[in-house]
Amino acid sequence: DADVTQTPRNRITKTGKRIMLECSQTKGHDRMYWYRQDPGLGLRLIYYSFDVKDINKGEISDGYSVSRQAQAKFSLSLESAIPNQTALYFCATSESRDSNTGELFFGEGSRLTVL
Amino acid sequence: KNQVEQSPQSLIILEGKNCTLQCNYTVSPFSNLRWYKQDTGRGPVSLTIMTFSENTKSNGRYTATLDADTKQSSLHITASQLSDSASYICVVSANNQGGKLIFGQGTELSVKP
């Protein structure tokens, strides 16, 4: 089983629909992240969480929200999906609070298409 | 502005050949530089992490170099295999901003038989 599991792996939805992407990890890491990947662009940080009570916005948080339900679970929501949110979404974890040295472990990705 | 630029954008080589991928960055203050391999449809997987004091690091057939003075890194792949076909992503960590990671756009490598 994967250490970082994302569901669903693929999702097609319509404009205006609410979508939730879920991430769970068995690595016991405190830090969890949501990234978005678009063709020709580097991964961009949407939200990150140091622990259950700590949620921080990344560089492109508009239109997204997150929930850290437990140390192992971090979900990403699109309250009203729009076509330019079509992308590949990755959840990641890291062990160290000092992300200067903590290695990132990524999930397999969730491909979202908004029509 | 903190940026990471990778070249080439894409590369096709024959199986068994060597290749070198480049990464230039303008991130300051610098903390560390990472190379990730991303297979199609999969999440990125870490290959190496180098700090300021390290100028070379190997992981099997992958060797990364870092020149902190010129702000350049390279990833050299020796005796390429078909399984090396992937996107290779350079990531630089800033020593401020809570260790913010700046991702390059990746180099798409295709190894042909």
Coordinates of C-alpha atoms in Angstrom, one line a residue:
Chain A
D1 CA 0.0 0.0 0.0
A2 CA 1.1 3.5 -0.8
D3 CA 2.3 5.7 2.1
V4 CA 0.4 8.7 0.8
T5 CA -2.9 7.9 -0.7
Q6 CA -5.1 10.2 -2.7
T7 CA -8.8 9.7 -3.7
P8 CA -10.2 10.0 -6.2
R9 CA -7.4 9.4 -8.8
N10 CA -9.5 10.8 -11.6
R11 CA -12.6 13.0 -11.5
I12 CA -14.6 14.8 -14.2
T13 CA -17.1 17.4 -12.9
K14 CA -19.1 20.4 -14.1
T15 CA -18.6 24.0 -13.5
G16 CA -20.2 25.1 -10.2
K17 CA -20.0 21.7 -8.5
R18 CA -18.4 21.1 -5.1
I19 CA -15.4 18.7 -5.2
M20 CA -13.4 17.2 -2.4
L21 CA -10.0 15.6 -2.9
E22 CA -8.8 13.5 0.0
C23 CA -5.4 12.5 1.2
S24 CA -4.3 10.1 3.9
Q25 CA -0.9 9.1 5.0
T26 CA 0.7 6.3 7.0
K27 CA 4.1 7.9 7.4
G28 CA 3.2 9.6 10.7
H29 CA 4.4 12.9 9.4
D30 CA 3.2 16.2 10.9
R31 CA 3.4 18.3 7.8
M32 CA 1.0 17.9 4.8
Y33 CA 0.7 19.9 1.6
W34 CA -1.5 20.3 -1.4
Y35 CA 0.1 21.2 -4.7
R36 CA -1.3 21.8 -8.2
Q37 CA 0.6 20.8 -11.4
D38 CA -0.2 22.3 -14.8
P39 CA 1.5 21.5 -18.1
G40 CA 4.7 23.5 -18.5
L41 CA 4.5 25.0 -15.0
G42 CA 6.2 23.9 -11.8
L43 CA 4.2 22.6 -8.9
R44 CA 2.5 25.4 -7.0
L45 CA 1.5 25.3 -3.4
I46 CA -2.2 25.6 -2.6
Y47 CA -2.3 25.0 1.2
Y48 CA -0.1 23.4 3.9
S49 CA -0.5 22.3 7.4
F50 CA 2.1 21.9 10.2
D51 CA -0.3 19.9 12.4
V52 CA -4.0 19.4 13.0
K53 CA -4.5 23.0 14.4
D54 CA -2.2 24.7 11.9
I55 CA -3.4 25.6 8.4
N56 CA -1.6 28.0 6.1
K57 CA -2.3 29.4 2.7
G58 CA 0.1 28.8 -0.1
E59 CA 0.7 30.9 -3.2
I60 CA -2.6 30.0 -5.0
S61 CA -5.2 29.4 -2.3
D62 CA -8.0 31.4 -3.9
G63 CA -11.0 29.1 -4.8
Y64 CA -9.8 26.3 -2.5
S65 CA -10.2 25.3 1.1
V66 CA -8.7 22.6 3.2
S67 CA -9.5 20.6 6.3
R68 CA -7.0 18.7 8.5
Q69 CA -9.3 16.1 10.1
A70 CA -6.4 14.2 11.8
Q71 CA -2.7 14.0 11.6
A72 CA -3.1 11.4 8.9
K73 CA -5.8 13.1 6.8
F74 CA -5.8 16.4 4.8
S75 CA -8.6 17.1 2.3
L76 CA -8.8 19.8 -0.4
S77 CA -12.2 21.3 -1.4
L78 CA -13.2 23.3 -4.4
E79 CA -16.5 24.9 -3.3
S80 CA -17.6 25.9 -6.8
A81 CA -15.3 24.3 -9.4
I82 CA -14.4 26.3 -12.5
P83 CA -12.6 25.1 -15.7
N84 CA -9.3 26.8 -14.9
Q85 CA -9.1 24.5 -11.9
T86 CA -8.6 21.6 -14.3
A87 CA -5.2 20.2 -13.2
L88 CA -3.3 17.4 -11.6
Y89 CA -3.4 17.8 -7.8
F90 CA -0.8 16.3 -5.5
C91 CA -0.8 15.7 -1.8
A92 CA 2.6 15.5 0.0
T93 CA 4.0 15.0 3.4
S94 CA 7.2 15.8 5.2
E95 CA 8.6 14.7 8.5
S96 CA 10.5 17.7 9.7
R97 CA 9.0 21.0 10.8
D98 CA 12.1 22.5 9.2
S99 CA 11.2 22.1 5.5
N100 CA 14.7 23.2 4.7
T101 CA 15.8 19.6 5.2
G102 CA 12.6 17.6 5.3
E103 CA 12.1 15.4 2.2
L104 CA 8.7 15.6 0.5
F105 CA 6.8 12.4 -0.1
F106 CA 4.1 12.7 -2.8
G107 CA 0.9 10.9 -3.4
E108 CA 0.0 9.5 -6.8
G109 CA -2.0 12.5 -7.8
S110 CA -5.6 13.3 -8.5
R111 CA -6.5 14.4 -12.0
L112 CA -9.4 16.8 -12.0
T113 CA -11.3 17.9 -15.1
V114 CA -13.8 20.7 -14.8
L115 CA -16.1 21.0 -17.8
Chain B
K1 CA 12.2 37.2 -7.7
N2 CA 12.9 33.6 -6.7
Q3 CA 13.0 31.5 -9.8
V4 CA 14.1 28.1 -11.0
E5 CA 14.8 27.5 -14.7
Q6 CA 15.5 24.1 -16.2
S7 CA 16.9 23.2 -19.5
P8 CA 16.4 21.7 -21.9
Q9 CA 12.6 21.5 -21.8
S10 CA 12.7 18.1 -23.4
L11 CA 15.3 15.6 -24.4
I12 CA 15.4 12.4 -26.4
I13 CA 18.4 10.0 -26.1
L14 CA 19.2 6.5 -27.0
E15 CA 19.3 3.7 -24.4
G16 CA 22.8 3.4 -22.9
K17 CA 23.8 7.0 -23.6
N18 CA 24.6 9.6 -20.9
C19 CA 22.8 12.9 -20.5
T20 CA 23.0 16.0 -18.4
L21 CA 20.1 18.2 -17.3
Q22 CA 20.6 21.8 -16.2
C23 CA 19.0 23.9 -13.4
N24 CA 19.7 27.6 -12.8
Y25 CA 18.2 29.4 -9.9
T26 CA 17.9 32.9 -8.5
V27 CA 16.6 31.9 -5.0
S28 CA 18.2 33.7 -2.2
P29 CA 19.1 33.1 0.5
F30 CA 19.7 29.5 -0.6
S31 CA 19.1 26.6 1.7
N32 CA 19.1 23.4 -0.4
L33 CA 18.5 22.0 -3.9
R34 CA 16.6 18.9 -4.7
W35 CA 16.1 16.8 -7.8
Y36 CA 12.9 14.8 -8.2
K37 CA 11.9 12.2 -10.8
Q38 CA 8.3 12.1 -11.9
D39 CA 7.1 9.1 -14.0
T40 CA 4.1 9.7 -16.2
G41 CA 0.9 9.6 -14.1
R42 CA 2.8 9.3 -10.8
G43 CA 3.9 11.6 -8.0
P44 CA 7.5 13.0 -7.9
V45 CA 10.1 10.9 -6.1
S46 CA 13.2 12.4 -4.5
L47 CA 16.6 11.6 -6.1
T48 CA 18.9 13.9 -4.2
I49 CA 19.0 16.8 -1.7
M50 CA 22.1 19.0 -1.6
T51 CA 22.9 21.8 0.9
F52 CA 25.2 24.7 0.4
S53 CA 28.3 22.9 1.4
E54 CA 27.8 19.9 -0.9
N55 CA 28.9 20.2 -4.5
T56 CA 28.2 16.6 -5.7
K57 CA 25.9 13.8 -4.7
S58 CA 25.2 10.5 -6.3
N59 CA 22.2 8.1 -6.2
G60 CA 23.1 5.1 -8.3
R61 CA 23.4 6.2 -12.0
Y62 CA 22.2 9.7 -11.0
T63 CA 24.8 12.3 -10.1
A64 CA 23.9 15.8 -9.1
T65 CA 26.3 18.7 -8.9
L66 CA 25.8 22.1 -7.3
D67 CA 27.7 25.3 -7.9
A68 CA 26.4 27.7 -5.3
D69 CA 28.5 30.6 -6.6
T70 CA 27.0 30.5 -10.1
K71 CA 23.7 29.2 -8.8
Q72 CA 23.7 26.3 -11.1
S73 CA 23.0 22.6 -10.7
S74 CA 23.2 19.7 -13.1
L75 CA 21.8 16.1 -13.0
H76 CA 23.9 13.6 -14.9
I77 CA 22.4 10.3 -15.9
T78 CA 24.9 7.5 -16.8
A79 CA 24.1 4.6 -19.1
S80 CA 20.5 5.5 -19.5
Q81 CA 17.7 2.9 -19.3
L82 CA 14.2 2.9 -20.7
S83 CA 12.9 3.3 -17.2
D84 CA 14.7 6.7 -16.9
S85 CA 12.0 8.1 -19.2
A86 CA 10.3 10.7 -16.9
S87 CA 10.2 14.3 -16.0
Y88 CA 13.0 15.6 -13.8
I89 CA 12.2 18.4 -11.5
C90 CA 14.7 20.8 -9.8
V91 CA 13.5 22.3 -6.6
V92 CA 15.2 25.0 -4.5
S93 CA 14.5 25.8 -0.9
A94 CA 14.8 29.4 0.4
N95 CA 16.3 29.8 3.8
N96 CA 13.7 32.3 4.7
Q97 CA 9.9 32.3 4.1
G98 CA 9.6 29.2 6.2
G99 CA 11.7 27.2 3.8
K100 CA 9.6 27.9 0.8
L101 CA 10.1 25.5 -2.1
I102 CA 10.4 26.9 -5.6
F103 CA 9.8 24.3 -8.3
G104 CA 11.3 24.3 -11.8
Q105 CA 9.0 23.4 -14.7
G106 CA 10.9 20.1 -15.3
T107 CA 12.8 18.5 -18.1
E108 CA 11.0 15.7 -20.0
L109 CA 13.4 12.9 -20.8
S110 CA 12.6 10.2 -23.3
V111 CA 14.9 7.2 -23.6
K112 CA 14.5 5.3 -26.8
P113 CA 15.6 1.7 -27.5

